PDB file of C-alpha atoms in Angstrom:
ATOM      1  CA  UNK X 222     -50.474 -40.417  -6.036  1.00  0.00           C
ATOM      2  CA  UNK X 223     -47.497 -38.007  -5.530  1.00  0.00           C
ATOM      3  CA  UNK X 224     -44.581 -38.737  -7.792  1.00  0.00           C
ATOM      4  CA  UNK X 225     -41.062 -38.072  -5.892  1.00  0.00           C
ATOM      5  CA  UNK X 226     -39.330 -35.641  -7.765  1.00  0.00           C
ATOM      6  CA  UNK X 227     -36.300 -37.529  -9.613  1.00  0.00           C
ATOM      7  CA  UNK X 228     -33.100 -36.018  -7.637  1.00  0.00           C
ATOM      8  CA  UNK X 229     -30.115 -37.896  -5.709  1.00  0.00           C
ATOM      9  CA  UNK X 230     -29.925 -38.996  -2.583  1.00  0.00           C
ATOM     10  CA  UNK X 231     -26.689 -39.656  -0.232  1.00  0.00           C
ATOM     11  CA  UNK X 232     -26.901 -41.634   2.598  1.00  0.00           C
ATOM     12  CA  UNK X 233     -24.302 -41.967   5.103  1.00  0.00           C
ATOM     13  CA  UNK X 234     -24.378 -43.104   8.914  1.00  0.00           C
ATOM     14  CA  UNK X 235     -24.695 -40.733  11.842  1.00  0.00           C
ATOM     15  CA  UNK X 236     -25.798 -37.185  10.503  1.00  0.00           C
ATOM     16  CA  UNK X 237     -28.124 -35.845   8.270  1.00  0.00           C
ATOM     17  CA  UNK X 238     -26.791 -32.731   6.466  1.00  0.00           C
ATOM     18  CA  UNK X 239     -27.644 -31.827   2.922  1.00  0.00           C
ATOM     19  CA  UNK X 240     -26.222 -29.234   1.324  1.00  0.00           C
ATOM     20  CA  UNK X 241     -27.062 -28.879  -2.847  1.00  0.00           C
ATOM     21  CA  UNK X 242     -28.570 -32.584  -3.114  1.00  0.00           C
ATOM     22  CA  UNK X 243     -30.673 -34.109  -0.319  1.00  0.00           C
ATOM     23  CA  UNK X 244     -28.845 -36.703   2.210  1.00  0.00           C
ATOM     24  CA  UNK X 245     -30.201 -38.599   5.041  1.00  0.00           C
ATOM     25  CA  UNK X 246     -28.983 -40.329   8.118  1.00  0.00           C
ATOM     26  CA  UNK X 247     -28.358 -43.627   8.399  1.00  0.00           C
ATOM     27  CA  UNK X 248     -27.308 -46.629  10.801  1.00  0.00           C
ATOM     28  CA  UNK X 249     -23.724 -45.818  12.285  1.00  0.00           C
ATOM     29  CA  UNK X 250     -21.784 -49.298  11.613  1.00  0.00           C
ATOM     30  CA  UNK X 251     -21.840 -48.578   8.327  1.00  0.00           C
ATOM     31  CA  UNK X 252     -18.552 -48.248   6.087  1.00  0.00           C
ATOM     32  CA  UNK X 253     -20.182 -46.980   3.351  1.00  0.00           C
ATOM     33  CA  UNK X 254     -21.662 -44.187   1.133  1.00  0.00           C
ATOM     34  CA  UNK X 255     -24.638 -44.672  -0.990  1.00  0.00           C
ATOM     35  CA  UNK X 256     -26.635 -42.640  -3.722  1.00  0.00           C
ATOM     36  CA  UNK X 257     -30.047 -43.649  -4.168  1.00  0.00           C
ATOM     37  CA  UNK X 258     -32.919 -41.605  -5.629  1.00  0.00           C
ATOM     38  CA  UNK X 259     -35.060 -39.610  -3.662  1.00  0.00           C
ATOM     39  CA  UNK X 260     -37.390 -41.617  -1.624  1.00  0.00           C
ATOM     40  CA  UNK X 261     -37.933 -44.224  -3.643  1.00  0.00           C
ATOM     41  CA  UNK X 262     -34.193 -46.308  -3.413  1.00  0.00           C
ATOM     42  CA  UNK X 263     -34.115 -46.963  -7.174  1.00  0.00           C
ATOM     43  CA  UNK X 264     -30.669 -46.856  -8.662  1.00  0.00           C
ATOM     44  CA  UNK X 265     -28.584 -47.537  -5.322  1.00  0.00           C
ATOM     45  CA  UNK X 266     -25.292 -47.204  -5.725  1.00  0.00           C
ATOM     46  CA  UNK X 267     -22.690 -47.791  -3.004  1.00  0.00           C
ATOM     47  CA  UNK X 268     -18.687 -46.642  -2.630  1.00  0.00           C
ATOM     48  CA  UNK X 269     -17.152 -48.694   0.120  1.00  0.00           C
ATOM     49  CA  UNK X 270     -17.682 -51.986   2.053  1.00  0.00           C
ATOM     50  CA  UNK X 271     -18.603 -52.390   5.322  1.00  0.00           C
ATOM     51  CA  UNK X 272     -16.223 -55.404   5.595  1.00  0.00           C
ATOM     52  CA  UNK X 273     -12.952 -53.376   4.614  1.00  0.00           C
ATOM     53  CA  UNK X 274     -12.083 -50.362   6.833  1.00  0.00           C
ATOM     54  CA  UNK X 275      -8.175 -49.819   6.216  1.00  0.00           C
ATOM     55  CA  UNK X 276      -7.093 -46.586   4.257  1.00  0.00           C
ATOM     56  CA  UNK X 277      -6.856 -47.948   0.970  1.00  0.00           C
ATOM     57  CA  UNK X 278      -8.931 -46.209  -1.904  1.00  0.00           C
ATOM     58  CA  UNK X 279     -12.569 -46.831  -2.226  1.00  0.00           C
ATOM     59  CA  UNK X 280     -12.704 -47.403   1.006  1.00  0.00           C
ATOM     60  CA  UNK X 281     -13.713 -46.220   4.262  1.00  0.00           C
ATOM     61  CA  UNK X 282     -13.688 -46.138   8.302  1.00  0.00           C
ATOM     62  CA  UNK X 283     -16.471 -44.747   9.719  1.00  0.00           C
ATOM     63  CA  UNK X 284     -17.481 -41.962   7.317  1.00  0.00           C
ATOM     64  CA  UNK X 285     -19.289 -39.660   9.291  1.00  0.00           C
ATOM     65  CA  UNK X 286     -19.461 -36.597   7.705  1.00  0.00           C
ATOM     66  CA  UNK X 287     -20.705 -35.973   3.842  1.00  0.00           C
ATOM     67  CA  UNK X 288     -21.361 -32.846   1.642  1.00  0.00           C
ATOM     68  CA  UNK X 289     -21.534 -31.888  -1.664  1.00  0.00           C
ATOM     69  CA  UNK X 290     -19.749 -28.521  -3.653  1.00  0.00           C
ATOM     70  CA  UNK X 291     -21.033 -26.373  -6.583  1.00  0.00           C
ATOM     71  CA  UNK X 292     -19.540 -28.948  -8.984  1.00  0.00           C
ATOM     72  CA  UNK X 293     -21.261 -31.991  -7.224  1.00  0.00           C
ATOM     73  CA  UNK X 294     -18.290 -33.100  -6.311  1.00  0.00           C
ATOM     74  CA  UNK X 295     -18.596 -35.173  -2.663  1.00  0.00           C
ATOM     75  CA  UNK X 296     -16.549 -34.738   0.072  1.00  0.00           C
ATOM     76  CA  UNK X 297     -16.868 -37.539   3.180  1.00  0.00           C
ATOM     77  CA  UNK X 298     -15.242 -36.992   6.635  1.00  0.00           C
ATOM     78  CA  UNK X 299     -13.667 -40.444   7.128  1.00  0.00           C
ATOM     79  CA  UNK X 300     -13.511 -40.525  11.225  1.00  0.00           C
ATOM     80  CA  UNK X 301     -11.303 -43.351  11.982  1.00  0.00           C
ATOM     81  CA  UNK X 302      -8.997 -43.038   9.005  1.00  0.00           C
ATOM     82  CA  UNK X 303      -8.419 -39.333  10.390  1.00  0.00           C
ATOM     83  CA  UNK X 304      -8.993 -37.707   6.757  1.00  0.00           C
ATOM     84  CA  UNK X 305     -11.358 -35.913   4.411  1.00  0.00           C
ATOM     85  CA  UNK X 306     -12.032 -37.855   0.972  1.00  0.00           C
ATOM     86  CA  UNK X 307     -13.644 -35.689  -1.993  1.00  0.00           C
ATOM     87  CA  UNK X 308     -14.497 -37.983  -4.976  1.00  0.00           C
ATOM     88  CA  UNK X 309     -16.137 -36.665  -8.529  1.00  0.00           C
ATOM     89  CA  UNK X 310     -18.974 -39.338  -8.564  1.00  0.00           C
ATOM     90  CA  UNK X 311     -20.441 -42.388  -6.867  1.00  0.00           C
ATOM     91  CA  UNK X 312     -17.199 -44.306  -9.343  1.00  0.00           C
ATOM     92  CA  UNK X 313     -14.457 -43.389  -7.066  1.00  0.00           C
ATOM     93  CA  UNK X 314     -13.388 -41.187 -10.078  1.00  0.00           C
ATOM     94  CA  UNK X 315     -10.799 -38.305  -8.630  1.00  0.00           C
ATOM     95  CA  UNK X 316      -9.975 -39.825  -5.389  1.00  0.00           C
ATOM     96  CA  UNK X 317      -8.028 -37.131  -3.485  1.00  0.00           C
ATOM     97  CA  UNK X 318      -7.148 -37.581   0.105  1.00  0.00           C
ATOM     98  CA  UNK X 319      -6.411 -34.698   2.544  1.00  0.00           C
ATOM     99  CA  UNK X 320      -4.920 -35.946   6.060  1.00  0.00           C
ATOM    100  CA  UNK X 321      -2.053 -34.020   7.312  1.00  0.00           C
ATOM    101  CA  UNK X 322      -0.469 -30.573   6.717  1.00  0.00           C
ATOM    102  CA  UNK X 323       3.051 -30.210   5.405  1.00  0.00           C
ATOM    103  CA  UNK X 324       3.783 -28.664   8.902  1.00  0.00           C
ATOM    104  CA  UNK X 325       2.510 -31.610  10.753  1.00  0.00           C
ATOM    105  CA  UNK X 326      -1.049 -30.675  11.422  1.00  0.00           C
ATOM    106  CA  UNK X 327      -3.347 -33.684  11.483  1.00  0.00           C
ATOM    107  CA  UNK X 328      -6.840 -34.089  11.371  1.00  0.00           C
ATOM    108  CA  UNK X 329      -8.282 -36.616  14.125  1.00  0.00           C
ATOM    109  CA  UNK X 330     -11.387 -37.855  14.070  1.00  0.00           C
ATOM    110  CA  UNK X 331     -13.164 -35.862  11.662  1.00  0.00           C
ATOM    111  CA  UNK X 332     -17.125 -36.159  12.051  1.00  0.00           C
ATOM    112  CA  UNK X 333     -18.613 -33.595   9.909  1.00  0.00           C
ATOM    113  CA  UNK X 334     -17.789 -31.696   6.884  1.00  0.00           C
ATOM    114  CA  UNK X 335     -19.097 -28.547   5.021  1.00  0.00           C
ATOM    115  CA  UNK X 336     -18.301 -26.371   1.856  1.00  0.00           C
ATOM    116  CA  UNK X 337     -18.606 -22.312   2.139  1.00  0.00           C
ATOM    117  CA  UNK X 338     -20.183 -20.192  -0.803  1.00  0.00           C
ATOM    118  CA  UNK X 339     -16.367 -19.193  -2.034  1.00  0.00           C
ATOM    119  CA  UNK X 340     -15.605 -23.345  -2.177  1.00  0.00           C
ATOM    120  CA  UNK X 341     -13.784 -23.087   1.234  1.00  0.00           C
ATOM    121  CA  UNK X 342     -13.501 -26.472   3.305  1.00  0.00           C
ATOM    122  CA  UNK X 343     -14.884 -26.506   6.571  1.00  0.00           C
ATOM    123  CA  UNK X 344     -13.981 -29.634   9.308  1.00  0.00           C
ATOM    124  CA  UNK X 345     -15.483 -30.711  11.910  1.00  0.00           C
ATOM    125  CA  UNK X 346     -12.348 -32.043  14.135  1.00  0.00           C
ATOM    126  CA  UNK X 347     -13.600 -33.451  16.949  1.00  0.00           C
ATOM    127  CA  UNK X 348     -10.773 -35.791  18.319  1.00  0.00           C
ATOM    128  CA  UNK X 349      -8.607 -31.904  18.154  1.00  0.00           C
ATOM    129  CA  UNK X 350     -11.710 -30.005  19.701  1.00  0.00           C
ATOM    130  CA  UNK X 351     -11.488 -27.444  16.637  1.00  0.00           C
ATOM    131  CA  UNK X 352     -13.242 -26.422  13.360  1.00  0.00           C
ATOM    132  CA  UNK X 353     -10.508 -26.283  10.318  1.00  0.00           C
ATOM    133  CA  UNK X 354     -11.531 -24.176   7.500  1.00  0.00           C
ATOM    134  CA  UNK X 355      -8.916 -24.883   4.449  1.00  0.00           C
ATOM    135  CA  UNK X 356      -9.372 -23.101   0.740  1.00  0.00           C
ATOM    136  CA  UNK X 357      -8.667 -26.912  -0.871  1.00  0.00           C
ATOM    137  CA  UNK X 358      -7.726 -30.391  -0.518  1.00  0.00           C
ATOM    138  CA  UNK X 359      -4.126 -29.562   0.087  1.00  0.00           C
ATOM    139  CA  UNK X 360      -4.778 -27.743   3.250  1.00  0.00           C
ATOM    140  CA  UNK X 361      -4.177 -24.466   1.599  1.00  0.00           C
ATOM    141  CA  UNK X 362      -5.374 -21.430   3.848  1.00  0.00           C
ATOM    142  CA  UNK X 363      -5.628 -23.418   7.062  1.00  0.00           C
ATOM    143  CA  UNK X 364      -7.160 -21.558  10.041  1.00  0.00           C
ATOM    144  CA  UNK X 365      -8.878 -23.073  12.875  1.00  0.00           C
ATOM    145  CA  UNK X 366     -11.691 -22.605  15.338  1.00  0.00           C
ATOM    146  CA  UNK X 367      -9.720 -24.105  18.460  1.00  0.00           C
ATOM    147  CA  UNK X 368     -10.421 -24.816  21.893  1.00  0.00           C
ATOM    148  CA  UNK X 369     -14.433 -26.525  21.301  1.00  0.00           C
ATOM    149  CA  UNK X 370     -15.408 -29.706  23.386  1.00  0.00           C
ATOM    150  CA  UNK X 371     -15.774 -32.759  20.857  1.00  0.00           C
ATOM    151  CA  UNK X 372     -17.461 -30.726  17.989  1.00  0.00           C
ATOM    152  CA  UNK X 373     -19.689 -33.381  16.164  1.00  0.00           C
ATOM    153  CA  UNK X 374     -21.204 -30.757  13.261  1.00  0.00           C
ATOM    154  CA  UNK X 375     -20.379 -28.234  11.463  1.00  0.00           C
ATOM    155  CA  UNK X 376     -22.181 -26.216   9.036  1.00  0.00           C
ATOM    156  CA  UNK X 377     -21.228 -23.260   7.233  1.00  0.00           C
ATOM    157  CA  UNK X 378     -24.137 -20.813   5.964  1.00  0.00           C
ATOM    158  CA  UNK X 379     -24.121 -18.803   2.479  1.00  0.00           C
ATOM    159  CA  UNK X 380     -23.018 -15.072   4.149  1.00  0.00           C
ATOM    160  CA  UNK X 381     -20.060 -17.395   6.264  1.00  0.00           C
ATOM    161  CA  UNK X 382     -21.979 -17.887   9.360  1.00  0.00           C
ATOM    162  CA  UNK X 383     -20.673 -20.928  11.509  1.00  0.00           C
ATOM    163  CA  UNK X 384     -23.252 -23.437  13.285  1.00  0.00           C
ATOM    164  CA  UNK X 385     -21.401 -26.135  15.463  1.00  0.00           C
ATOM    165  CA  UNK X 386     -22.840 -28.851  17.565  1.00  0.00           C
ATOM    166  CA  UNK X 387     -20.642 -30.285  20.516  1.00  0.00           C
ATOM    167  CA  UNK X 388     -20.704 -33.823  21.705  1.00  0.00           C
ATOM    168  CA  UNK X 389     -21.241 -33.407  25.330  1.00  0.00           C
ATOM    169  CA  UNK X 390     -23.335 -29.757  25.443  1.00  0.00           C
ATOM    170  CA  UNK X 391     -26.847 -29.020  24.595  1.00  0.00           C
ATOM    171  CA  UNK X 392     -27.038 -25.959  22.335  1.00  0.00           C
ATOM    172  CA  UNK X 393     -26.555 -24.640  18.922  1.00  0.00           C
ATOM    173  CA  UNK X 394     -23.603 -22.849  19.025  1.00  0.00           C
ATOM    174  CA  UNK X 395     -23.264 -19.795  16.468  1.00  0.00           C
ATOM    175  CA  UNK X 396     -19.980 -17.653  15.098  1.00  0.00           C
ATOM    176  CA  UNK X 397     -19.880 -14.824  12.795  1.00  0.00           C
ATOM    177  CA  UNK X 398     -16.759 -16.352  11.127  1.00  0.00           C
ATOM    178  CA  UNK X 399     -13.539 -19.189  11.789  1.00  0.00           C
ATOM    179  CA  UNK X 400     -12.501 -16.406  14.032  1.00  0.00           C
ATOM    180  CA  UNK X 401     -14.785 -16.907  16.323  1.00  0.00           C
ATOM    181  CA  UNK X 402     -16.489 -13.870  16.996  1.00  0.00           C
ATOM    182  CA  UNK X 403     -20.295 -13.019  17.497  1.00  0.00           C
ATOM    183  CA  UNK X 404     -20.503 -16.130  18.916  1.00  0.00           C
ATOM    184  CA  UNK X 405     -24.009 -17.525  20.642  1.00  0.00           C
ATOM    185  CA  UNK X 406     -26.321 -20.185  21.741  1.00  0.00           C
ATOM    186  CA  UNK X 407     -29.286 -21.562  21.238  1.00  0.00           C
ATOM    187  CA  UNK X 408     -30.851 -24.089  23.440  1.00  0.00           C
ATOM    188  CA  UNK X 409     -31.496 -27.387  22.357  1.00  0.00           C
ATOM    189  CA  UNK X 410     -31.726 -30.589  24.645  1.00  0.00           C
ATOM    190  CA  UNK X 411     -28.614 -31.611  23.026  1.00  0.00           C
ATOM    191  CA  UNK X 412     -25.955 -30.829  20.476  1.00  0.00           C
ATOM    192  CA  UNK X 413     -26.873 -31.433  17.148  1.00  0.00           C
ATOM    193  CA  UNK X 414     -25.108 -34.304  15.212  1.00  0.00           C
ATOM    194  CA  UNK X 415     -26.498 -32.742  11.526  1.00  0.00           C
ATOM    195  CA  UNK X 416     -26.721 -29.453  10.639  1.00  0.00           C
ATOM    196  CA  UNK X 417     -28.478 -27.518   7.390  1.00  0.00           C
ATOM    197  CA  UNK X 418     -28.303 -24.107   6.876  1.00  0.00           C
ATOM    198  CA  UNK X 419     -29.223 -23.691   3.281  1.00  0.00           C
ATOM    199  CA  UNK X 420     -29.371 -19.993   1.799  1.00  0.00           C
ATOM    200  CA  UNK X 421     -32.910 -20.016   2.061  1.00  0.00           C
ATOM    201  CA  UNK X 422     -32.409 -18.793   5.860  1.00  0.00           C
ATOM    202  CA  UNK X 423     -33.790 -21.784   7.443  1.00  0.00           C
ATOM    203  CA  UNK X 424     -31.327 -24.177   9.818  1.00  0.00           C
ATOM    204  CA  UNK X 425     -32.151 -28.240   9.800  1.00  0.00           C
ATOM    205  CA  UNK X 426     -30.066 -30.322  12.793  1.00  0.00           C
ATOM    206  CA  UNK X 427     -30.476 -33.789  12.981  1.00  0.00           C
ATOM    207  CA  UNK X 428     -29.452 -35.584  16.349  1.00  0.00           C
ATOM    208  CA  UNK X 429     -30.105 -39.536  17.547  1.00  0.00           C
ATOM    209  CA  UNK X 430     -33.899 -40.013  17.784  1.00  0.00           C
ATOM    210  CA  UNK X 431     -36.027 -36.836  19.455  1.00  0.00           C
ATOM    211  CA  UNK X 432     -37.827 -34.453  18.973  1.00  0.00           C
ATOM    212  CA  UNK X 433     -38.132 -31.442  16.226  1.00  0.00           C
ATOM    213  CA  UNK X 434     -38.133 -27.877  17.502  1.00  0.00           C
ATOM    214  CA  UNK X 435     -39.230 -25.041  15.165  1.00  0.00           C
ATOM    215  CA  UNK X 436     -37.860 -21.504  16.425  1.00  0.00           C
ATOM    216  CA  UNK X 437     -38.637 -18.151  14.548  1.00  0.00           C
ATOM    217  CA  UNK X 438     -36.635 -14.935  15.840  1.00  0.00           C
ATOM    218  CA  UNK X 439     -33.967 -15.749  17.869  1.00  0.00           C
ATOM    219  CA  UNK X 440     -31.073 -15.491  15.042  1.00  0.00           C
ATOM    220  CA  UNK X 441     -30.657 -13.776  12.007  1.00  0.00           C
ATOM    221  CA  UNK X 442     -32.505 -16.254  10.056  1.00  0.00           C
ATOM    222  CA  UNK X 443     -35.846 -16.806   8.902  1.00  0.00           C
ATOM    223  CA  UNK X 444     -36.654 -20.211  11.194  1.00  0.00           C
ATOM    224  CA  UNK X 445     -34.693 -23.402  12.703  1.00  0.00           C
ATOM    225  CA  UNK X 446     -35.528 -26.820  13.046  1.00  0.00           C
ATOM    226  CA  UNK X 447     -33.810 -28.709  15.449  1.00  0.00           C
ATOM    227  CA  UNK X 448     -33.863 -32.401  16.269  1.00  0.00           C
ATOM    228  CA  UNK X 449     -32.170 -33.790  19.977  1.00  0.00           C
ATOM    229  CA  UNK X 450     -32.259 -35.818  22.200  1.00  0.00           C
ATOM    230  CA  UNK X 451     -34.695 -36.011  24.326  1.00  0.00           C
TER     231      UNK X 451
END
């Protein structure tokens, strides 16, 4: 018998996008994120309560959105409280909050969150139809990817390629950088909801139940799996 290698798991509803530790998708109504290990569920650990979905700390709306940095610190995009959350550990430990610019600027809807190679922030935010890229939790650095329908996903690859999945449009939707250039498509049956682009070269999207679509030579990357809707 194969043992599961002995490495954390998060779990958090909606999208499955890993990015240093493996996470998976899991059901929506959930308020909740949860470490577990690999396969197995030994040692599950949870940070919210599915019952309590106000603002307070340890506590979340909707969390849609997870990923991890170089210091395994997590950071969760908490939808209906309309902020990012990064926390140290599965504790709570270093709550930090980051909802609204000193000039105004307010996240809405958040649904998917990802950390560049340099530690820079990048935000799905959907309910502003833009990608936010920010250098930390204060909003230093903000620039923004505006004028997208509903992006749902948001993945940032290790040379500072963008992959974005929209709501309402089939397609993978590829930029050279926040600016917006280079930008392309590839052809899915929907947008993804979860994206992966590790620095290996390959691309993982995760979407509600479909199918998987390998693709080898149509970007600059190695291969892509896709999963959509069928």
């Amino acid at each position: 018998m194969l043992t599961p290698p002995a490495r954390l798991s998060y779990l958090l509803p909606h999208e499955s996008a890993p990015s240093g530790r493996s996470q998976r998708a899991g059901a929506r109504a959930a308020r909740k994120a949860i470490s577990y290990q690999y396969m197995t569920g030994a040692n599950w650990v949870q940070i919210g309560d599915r019952l309590k979905w106000d603002a307070e700390r340890g506590h979340f709306n909707w969390p849609l959105g997870l990923a991890v940095d170089a210091q395994d610190r997590l950071y969760i995009a908490d939808s209906c409280n309309n902020r990012i959350v990064r926390i140290d550990d599965m504790t709570g430990k270093g709550w930090t909050v980051f909802a609204t610019l000193s000039t105004g600027e307010k996240l809405y809807h958040p649904s998917s969150i990802s950390i560049g190679s340099d530690g820079a922030i990048y935000v799905a935010d959907c309910g502003n139809n833009r990608i936010v890229r920010m250098t930390d939790m204060t909003g230093k650095g903000w620039q923004t990817l505006n004028n997208l329908d509903h992006p749902v996903s948001v993945r940032v690859a290790a040379d500072g390629r963008l992959y974005v999945g929209l709501a309402y449009h089939p397609g993978l939707h590829l930029y050279n950088s926040i600016k917006g250039d280079g930008h392309r498509i590839l052809k899915t049956k929907s947008g993804p909801r979860g994206i992966l682009a590790p620095a290996g070269g390959r691309v993982f999207g995760g979407s509600y139940p479909g199918g998987i679509v390998r693709y080898r030579g149509r970007i600059p990357m190695r291969s892509m799996f896709i999963v959509s809707c069928i």
